[in-house]
PDB file of C-alpha atoms in Angstrom:
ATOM      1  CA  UNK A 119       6.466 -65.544 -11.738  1.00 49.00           C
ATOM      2  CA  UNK A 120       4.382 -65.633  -8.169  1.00 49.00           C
ATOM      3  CA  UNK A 121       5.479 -68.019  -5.422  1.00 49.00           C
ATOM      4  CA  UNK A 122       3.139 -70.046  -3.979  1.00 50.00           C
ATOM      5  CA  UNK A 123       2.483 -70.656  -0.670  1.00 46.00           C
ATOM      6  CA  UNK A 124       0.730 -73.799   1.176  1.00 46.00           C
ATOM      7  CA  UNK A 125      -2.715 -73.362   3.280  1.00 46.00           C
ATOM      8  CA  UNK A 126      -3.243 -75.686   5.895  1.00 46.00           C
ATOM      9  CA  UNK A 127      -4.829 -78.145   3.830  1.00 47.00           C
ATOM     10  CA  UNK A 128      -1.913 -78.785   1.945  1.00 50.00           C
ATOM     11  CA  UNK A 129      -3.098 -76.977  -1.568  1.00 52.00           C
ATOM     12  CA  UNK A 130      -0.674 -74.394  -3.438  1.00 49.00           C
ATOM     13  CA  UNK A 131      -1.970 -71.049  -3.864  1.00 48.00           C
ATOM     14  CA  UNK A 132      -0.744 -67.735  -4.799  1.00 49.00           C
ATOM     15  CA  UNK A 133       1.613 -65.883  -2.421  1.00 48.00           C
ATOM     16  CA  UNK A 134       0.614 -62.412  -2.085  1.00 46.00           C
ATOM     17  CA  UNK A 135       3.037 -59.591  -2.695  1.00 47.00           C
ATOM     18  CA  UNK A 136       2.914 -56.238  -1.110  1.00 47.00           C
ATOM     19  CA  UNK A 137       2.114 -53.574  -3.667  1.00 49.00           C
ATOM     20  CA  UNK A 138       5.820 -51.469  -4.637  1.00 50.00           C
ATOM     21  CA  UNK A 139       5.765 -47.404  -5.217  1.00 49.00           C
ATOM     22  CA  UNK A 140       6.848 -46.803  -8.793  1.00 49.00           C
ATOM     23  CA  UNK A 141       9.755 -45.450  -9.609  1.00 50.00           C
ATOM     24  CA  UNK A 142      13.291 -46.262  -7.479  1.00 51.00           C
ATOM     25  CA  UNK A 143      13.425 -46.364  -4.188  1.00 51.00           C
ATOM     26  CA  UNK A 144      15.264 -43.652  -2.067  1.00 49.00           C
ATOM     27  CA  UNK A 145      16.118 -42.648   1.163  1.00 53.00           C
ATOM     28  CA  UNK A 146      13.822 -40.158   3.303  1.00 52.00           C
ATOM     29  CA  UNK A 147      15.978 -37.302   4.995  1.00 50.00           C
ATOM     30  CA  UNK A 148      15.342 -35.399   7.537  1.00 48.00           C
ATOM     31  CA  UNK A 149      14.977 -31.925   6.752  1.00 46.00           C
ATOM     32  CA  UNK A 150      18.134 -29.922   7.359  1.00 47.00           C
ATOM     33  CA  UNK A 151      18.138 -27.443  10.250  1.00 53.00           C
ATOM     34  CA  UNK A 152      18.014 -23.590   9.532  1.00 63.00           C
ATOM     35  CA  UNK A 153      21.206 -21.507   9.368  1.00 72.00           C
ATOM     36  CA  UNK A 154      21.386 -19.376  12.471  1.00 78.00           C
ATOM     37  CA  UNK A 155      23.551 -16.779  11.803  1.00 78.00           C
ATOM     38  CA  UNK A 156      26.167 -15.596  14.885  1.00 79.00           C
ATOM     39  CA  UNK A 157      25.403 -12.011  14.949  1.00 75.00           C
ATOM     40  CA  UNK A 158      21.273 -12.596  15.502  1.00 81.00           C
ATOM     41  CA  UNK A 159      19.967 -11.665  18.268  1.00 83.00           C
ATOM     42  CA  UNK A 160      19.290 -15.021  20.081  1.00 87.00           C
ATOM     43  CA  UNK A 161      22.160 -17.902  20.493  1.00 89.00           C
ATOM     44  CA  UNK A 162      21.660 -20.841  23.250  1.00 90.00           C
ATOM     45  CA  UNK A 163      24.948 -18.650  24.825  1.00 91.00           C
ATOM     46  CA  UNK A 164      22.851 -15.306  25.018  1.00 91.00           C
ATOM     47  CA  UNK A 165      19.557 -16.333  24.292  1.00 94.00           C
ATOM     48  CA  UNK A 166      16.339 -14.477  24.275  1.00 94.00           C
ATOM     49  CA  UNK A 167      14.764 -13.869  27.814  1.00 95.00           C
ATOM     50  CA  UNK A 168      10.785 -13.965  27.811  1.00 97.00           C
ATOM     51  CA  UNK A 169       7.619 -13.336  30.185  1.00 97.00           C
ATOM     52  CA  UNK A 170       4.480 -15.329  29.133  1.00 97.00           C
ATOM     53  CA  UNK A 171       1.295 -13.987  30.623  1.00 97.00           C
ATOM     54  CA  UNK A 172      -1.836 -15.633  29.838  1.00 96.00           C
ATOM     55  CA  UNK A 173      -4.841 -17.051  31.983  1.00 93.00           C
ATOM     56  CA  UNK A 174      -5.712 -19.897  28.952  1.00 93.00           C
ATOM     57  CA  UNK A 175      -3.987 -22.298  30.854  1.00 93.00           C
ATOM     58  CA  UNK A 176      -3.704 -25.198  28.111  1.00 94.00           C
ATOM     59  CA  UNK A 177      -2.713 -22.224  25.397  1.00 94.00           C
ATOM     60  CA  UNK A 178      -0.107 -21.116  28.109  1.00 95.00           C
ATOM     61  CA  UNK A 179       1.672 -24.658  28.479  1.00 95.00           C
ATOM     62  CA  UNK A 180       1.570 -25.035  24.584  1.00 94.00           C
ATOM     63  CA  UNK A 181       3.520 -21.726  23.550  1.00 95.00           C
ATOM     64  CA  UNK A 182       5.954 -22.450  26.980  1.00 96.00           C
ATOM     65  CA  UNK A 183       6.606 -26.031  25.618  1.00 95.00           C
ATOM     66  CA  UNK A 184       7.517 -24.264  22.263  1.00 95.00           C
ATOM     67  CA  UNK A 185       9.610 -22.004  23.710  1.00 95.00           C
ATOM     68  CA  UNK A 186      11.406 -24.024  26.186  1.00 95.00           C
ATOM     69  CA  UNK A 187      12.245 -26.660  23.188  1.00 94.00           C
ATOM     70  CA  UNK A 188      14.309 -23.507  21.711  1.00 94.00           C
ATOM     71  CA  UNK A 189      17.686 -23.387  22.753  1.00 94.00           C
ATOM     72  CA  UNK A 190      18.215 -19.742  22.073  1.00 94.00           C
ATOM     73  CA  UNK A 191      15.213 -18.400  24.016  1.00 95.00           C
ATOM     74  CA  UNK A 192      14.807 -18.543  28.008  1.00 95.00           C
ATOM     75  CA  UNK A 193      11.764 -18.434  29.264  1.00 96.00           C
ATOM     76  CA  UNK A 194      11.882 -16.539  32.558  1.00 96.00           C
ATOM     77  CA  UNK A 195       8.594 -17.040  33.816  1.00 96.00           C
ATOM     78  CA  UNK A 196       4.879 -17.121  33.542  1.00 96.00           C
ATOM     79  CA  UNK A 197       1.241 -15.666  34.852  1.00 96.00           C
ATOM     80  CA  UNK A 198      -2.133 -16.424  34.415  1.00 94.00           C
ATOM     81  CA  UNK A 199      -3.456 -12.571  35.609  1.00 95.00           C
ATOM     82  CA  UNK A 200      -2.749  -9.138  35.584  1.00 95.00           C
ATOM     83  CA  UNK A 201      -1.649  -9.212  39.039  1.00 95.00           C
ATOM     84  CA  UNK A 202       0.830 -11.467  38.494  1.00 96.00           C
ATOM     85  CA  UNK A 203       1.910  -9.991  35.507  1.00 95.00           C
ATOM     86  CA  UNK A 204       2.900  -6.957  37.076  1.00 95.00           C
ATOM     87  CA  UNK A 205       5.263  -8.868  39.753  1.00 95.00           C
ATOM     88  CA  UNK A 206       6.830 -10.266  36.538  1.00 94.00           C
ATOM     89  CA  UNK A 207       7.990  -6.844  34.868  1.00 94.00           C
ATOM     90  CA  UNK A 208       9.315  -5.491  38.672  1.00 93.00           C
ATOM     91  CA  UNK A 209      11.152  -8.913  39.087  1.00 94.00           C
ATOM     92  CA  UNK A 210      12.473  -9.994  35.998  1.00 94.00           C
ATOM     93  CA  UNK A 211      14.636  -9.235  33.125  1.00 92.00           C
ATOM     94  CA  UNK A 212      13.083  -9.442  29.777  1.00 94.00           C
ATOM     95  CA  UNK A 213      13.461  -9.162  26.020  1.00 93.00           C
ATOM     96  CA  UNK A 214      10.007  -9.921  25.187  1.00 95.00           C
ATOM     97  CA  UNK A 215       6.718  -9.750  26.656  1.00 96.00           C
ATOM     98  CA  UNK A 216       4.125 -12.227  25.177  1.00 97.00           C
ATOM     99  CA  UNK A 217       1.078 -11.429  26.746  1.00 96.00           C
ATOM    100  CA  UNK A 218      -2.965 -12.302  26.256  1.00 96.00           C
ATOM    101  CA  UNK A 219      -5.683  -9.023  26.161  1.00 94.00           C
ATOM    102  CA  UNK A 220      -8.463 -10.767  27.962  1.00 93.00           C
ATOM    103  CA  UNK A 221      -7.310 -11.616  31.437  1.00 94.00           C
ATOM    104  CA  UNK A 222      -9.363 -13.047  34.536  1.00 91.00           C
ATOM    105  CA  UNK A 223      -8.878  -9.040  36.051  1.00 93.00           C
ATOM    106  CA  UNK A 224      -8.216  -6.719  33.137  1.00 92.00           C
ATOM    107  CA  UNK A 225      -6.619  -6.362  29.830  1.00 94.00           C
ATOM    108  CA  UNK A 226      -3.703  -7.045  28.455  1.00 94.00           C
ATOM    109  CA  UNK A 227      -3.689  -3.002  26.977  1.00 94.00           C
ATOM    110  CA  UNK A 228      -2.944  -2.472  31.347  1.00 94.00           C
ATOM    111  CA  UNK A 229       0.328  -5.130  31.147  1.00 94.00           C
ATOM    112  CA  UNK A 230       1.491  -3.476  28.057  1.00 93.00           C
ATOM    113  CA  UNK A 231       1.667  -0.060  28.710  1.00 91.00           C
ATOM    114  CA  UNK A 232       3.099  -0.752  32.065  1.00 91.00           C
ATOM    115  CA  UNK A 233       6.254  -2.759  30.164  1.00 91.00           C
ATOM    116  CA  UNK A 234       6.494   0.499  27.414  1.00 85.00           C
ATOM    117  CA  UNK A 235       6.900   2.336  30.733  1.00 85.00           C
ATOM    118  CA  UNK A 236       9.452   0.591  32.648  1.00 83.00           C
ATOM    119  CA  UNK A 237      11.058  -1.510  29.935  1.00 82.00           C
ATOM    120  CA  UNK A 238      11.183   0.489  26.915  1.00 75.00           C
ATOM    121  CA  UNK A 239      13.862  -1.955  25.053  1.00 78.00           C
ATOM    122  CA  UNK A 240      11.713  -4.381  25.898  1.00 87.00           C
ATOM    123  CA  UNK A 241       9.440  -5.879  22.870  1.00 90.00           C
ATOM    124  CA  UNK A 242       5.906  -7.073  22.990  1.00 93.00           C
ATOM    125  CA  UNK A 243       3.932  -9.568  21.392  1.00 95.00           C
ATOM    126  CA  UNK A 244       0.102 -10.261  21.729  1.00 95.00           C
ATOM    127  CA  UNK A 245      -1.315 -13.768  21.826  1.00 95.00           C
ATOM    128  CA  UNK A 246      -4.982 -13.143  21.548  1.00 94.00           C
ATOM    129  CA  UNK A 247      -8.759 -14.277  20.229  1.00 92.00           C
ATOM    130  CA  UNK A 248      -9.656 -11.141  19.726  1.00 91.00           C
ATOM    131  CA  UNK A 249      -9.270 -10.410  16.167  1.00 88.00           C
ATOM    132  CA  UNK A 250     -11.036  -7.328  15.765  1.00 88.00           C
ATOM    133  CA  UNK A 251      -9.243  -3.953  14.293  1.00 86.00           C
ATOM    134  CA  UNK A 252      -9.983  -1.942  17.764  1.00 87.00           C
ATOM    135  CA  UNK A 253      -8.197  -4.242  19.508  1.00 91.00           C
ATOM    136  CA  UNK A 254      -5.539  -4.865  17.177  1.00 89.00           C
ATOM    137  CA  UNK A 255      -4.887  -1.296  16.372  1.00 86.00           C
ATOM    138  CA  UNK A 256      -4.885  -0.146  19.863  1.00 88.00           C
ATOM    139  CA  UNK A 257      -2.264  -2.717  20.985  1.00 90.00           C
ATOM    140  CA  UNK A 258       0.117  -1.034  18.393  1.00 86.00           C
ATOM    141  CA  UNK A 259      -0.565   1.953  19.488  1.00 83.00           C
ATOM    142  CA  UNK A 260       0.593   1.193  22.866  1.00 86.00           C
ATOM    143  CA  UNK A 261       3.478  -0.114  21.632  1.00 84.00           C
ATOM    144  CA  UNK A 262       3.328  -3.557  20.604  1.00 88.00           C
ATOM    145  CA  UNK A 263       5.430  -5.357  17.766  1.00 86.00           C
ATOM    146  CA  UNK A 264       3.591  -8.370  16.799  1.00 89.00           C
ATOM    147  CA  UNK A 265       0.012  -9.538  17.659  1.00 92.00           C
ATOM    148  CA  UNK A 266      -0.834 -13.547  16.893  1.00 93.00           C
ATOM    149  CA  UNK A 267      -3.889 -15.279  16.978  1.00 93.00           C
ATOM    150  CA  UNK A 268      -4.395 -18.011  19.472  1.00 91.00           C
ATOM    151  CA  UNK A 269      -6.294 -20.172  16.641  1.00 87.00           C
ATOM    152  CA  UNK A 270      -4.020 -19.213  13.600  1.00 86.00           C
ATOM    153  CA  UNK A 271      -2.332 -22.129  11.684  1.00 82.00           C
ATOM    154  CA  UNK A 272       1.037 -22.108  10.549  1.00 80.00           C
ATOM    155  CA  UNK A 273       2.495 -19.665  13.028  1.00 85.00           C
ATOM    156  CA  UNK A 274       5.492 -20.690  15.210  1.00 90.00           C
ATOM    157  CA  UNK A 275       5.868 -18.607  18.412  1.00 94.00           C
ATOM    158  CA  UNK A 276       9.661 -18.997  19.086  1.00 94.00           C
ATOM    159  CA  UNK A 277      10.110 -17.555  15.143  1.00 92.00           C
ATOM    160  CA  UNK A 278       8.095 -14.856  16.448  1.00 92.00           C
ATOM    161  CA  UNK A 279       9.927 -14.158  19.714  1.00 94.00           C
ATOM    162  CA  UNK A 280      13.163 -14.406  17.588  1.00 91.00           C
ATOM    163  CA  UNK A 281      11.670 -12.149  14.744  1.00 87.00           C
ATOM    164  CA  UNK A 282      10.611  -9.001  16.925  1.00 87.00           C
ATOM    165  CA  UNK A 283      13.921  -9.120  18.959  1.00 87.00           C
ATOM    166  CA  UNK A 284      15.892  -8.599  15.958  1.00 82.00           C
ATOM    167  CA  UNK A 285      14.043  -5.840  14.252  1.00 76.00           C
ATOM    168  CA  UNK A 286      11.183  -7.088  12.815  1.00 78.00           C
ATOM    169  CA  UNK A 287       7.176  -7.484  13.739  1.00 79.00           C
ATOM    170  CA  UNK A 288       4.736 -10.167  13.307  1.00 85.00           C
ATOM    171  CA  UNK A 289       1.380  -9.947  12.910  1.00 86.00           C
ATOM    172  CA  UNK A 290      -0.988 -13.303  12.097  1.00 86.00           C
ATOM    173  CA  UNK A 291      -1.178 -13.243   7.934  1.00 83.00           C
ATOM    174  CA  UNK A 292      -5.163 -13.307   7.873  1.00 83.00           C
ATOM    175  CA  UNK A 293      -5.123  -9.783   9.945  1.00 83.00           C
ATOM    176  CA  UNK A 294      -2.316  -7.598   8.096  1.00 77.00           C
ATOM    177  CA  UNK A 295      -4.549  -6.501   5.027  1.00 76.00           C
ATOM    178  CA  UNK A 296      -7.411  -5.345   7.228  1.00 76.00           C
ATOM    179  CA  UNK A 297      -4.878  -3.528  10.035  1.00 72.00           C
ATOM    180  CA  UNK A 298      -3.161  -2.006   6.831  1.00 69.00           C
ATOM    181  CA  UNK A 299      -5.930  -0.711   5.130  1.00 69.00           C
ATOM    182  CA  UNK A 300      -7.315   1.037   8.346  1.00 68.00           C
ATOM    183  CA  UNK A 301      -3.984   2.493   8.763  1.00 62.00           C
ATOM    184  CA  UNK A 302      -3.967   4.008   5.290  1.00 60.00           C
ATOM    185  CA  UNK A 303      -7.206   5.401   5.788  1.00 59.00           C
ATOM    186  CA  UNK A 304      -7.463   6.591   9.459  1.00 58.00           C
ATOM    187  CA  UNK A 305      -7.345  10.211   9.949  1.00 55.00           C
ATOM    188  CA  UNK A 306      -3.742  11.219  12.123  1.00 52.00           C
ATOM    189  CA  UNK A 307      -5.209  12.023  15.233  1.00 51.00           C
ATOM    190  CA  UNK A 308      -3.125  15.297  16.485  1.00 48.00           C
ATOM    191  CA  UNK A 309      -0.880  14.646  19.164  1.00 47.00           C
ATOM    192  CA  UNK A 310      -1.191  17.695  21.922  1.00 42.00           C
ATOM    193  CA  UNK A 311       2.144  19.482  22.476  1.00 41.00           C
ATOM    194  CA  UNK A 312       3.818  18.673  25.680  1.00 41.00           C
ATOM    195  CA  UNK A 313       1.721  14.727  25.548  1.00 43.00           C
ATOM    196  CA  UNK A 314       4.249  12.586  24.110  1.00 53.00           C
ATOM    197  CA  UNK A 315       5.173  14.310  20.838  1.00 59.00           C
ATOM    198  CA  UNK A 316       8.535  15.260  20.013  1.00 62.00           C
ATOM    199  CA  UNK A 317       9.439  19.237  20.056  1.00 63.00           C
ATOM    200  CA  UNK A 318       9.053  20.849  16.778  1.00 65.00           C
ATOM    201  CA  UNK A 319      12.988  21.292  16.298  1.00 66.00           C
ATOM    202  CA  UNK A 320      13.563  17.613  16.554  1.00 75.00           C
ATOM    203  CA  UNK A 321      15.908  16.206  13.843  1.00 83.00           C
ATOM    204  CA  UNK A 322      17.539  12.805  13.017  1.00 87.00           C
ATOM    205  CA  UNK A 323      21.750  13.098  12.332  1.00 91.00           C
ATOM    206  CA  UNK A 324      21.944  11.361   8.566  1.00 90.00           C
ATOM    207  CA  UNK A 325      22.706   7.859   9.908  1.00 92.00           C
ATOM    208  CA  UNK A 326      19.844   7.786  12.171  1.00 90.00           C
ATOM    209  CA  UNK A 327      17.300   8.924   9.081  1.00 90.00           C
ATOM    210  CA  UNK A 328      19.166   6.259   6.818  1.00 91.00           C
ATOM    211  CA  UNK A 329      18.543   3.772   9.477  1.00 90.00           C
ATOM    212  CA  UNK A 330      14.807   5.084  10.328  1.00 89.00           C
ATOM    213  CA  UNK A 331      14.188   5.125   5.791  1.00 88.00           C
ATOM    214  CA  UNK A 332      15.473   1.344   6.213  1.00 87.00           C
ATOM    215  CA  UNK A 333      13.621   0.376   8.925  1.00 84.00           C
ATOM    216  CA  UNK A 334      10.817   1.491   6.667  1.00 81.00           C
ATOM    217  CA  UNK A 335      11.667  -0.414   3.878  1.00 79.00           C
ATOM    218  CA  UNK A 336      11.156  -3.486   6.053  1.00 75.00           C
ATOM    219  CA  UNK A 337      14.705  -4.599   6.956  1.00 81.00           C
ATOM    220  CA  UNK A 338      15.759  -6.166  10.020  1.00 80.00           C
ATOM    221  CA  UNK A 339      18.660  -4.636  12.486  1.00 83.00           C
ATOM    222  CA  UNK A 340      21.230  -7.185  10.575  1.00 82.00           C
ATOM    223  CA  UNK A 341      20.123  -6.456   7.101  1.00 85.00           C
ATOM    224  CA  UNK A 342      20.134  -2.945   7.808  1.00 88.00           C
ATOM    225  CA  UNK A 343      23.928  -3.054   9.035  1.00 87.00           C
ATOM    226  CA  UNK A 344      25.001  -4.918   6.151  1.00 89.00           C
ATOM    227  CA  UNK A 345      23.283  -2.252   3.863  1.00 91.00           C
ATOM    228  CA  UNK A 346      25.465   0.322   6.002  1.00 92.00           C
ATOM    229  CA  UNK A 347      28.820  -1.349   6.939  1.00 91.00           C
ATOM    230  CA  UNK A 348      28.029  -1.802  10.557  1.00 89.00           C
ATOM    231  CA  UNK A 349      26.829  -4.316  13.111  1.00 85.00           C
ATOM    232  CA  UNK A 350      23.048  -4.682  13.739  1.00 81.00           C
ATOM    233  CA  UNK A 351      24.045  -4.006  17.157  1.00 79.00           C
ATOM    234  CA  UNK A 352      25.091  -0.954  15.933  1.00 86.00           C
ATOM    235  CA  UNK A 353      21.708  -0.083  14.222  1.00 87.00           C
ATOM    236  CA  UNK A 354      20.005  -1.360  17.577  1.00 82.00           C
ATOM    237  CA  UNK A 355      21.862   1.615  19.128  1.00 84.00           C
ATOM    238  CA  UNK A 356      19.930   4.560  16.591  1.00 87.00           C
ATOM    239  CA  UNK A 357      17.167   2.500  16.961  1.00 85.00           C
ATOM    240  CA  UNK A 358      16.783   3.189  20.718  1.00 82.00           C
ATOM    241  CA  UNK A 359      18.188   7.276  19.737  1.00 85.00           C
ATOM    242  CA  UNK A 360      15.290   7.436  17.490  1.00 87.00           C
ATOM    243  CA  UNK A 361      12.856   6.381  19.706  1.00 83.00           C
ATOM    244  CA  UNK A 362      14.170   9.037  22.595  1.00 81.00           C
ATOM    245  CA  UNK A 363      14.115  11.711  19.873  1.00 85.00           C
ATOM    246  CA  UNK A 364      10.610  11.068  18.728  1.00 84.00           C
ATOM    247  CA  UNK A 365       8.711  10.178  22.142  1.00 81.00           C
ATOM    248  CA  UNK A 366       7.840   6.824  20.845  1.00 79.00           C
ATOM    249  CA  UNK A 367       8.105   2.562  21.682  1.00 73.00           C
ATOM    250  CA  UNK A 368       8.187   0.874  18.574  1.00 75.00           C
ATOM    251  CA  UNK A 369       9.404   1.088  14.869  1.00 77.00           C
ATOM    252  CA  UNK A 370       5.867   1.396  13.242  1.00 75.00           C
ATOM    253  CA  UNK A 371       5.244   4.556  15.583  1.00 77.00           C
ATOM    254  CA  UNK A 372       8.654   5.829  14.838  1.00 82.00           C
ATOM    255  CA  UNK A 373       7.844   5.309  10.984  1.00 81.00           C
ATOM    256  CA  UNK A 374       4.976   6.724  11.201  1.00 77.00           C
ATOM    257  CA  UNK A 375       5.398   9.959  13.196  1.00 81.00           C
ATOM    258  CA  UNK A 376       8.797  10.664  11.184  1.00 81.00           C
ATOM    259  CA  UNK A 377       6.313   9.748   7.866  1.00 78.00           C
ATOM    260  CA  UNK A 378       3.729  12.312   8.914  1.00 77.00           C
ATOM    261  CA  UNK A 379       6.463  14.650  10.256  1.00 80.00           C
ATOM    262  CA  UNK A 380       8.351  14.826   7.117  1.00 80.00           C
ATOM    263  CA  UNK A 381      11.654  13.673   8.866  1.00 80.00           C
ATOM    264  CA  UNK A 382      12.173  11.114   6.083  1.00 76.00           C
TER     265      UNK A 382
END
């Protein structure tokens, strides 16, 4: 039965009740934090050193606010230029290069072949608005391991940072069918002998071609050593021998020369 209430006038009338959700009440939790397992790459002990280089400087202060609110990345320090980009990779340390294509004085393509040069452990990871497959294409080519789109939704930056340094690459989700289906399609381009290519006689002992048919298969450093019995530290290790064999900076060129090369 409704309770009634008094106006100023004296005269009863009906109290109104707040409208009540159906169904019994319960209480809202939080959602539980991700596992982070010990033996990833990237613990607030050890964590993840990056270089941010990006002349946006509102897009710059978001993805460093991201990063910085990750305990298991560092972020060693940032540019707006080419320039100053360069004084980054002769000063600092890094794990991973996130770096813009269109810069006040040059490309980004300049920045990343300069880190593939000097820092070949190093990975790389394009933040750009430039979403066409030249662009894209070419910075794999050079050597990068993950290219995101400054307007992209649902795309975290630290995931990304902590995805490439532990195996894997990242690409925004609307670009991967398109940059797949022109790497199906495009014609090898032959490497000249003596210009980066591996000798003829080049082989892989049979843990670095399990590794490399793995790697392939898209699995991470740590799912990789589980498969084999060893640490993804360990796989990290043939990782690096492969890419010395084969003349090359990333696992998609190492999967695809060895691909083209028969070597798995």
């Amino acid at each position: 039965m409704a309770e009634n209430t008094l106006t100023p006038s004296g005269d009863p009338t009906p109290a109104v009740m707040a409208p009540r959700r159906p169904g019994p009440s319960a209480p809202v939790c939080a959602p539980a934090a991700r596992l982070w397992p010990d033996f990833m790459t990237g613990q607030e002990k050890s964590p993840v050193r990056v270089l941010l280089v990006d002349d946006d400087e509102y897009m710059r202060r978001v993805i460093a606010q991201e990063l910085l609110s990750d305990l298991r990345i560092q972020l060693e320090g940032q540019a707006d230029s080419i320039r100053e980009g360069r004084k980054l990779l002769a000063t600092h340390a890094f794990d991973v290069l996130m770096v813009d294509l269109r810069l006040s004085d040059g490309m980004g393509f300049e920045l990343i072949a300069e880190a593939r040069r000097h820092h070949g452990n190093g990975e790389i990871i394009v933040i750009s608005a430039l979403e066409d497959d030249a662009h894209v294409l070419r910075a794999f080519e050079l050597g990068a391991t993950g290219y995101l789109l400054k307007n992209a939704w649902l795309q975290s930056f630290a995931d990304a940072v902590l995805h490439v340094v532990n195996g894997g690459a990242v690409i925004t989700p609307r670009l991967a069918p398109r940059v797949l289906h022109r790497l199906h399609h495009q014609p090898r381009r032959p490497q000249p002998a003596g210009h980066g290519s591996p000798p003829r006689d080049t082989t892989l002992t049979p843990r670095e071609s399990q590794v490399l048919r793995h790697v392939a298969s898209g699995y991470v450093s740590a799912e990789i050593g589980a498969k084999l019995g060893i640490t993804g530290q360990t796989v990290n290790v043939h990782i690096k021998s492969i890419y010395k064999k084969l003349h090359v900076h990333s696992r998609a060129q190492a999967v695809n020369l060895a691909v083209h090369t028969g070597l798995i």
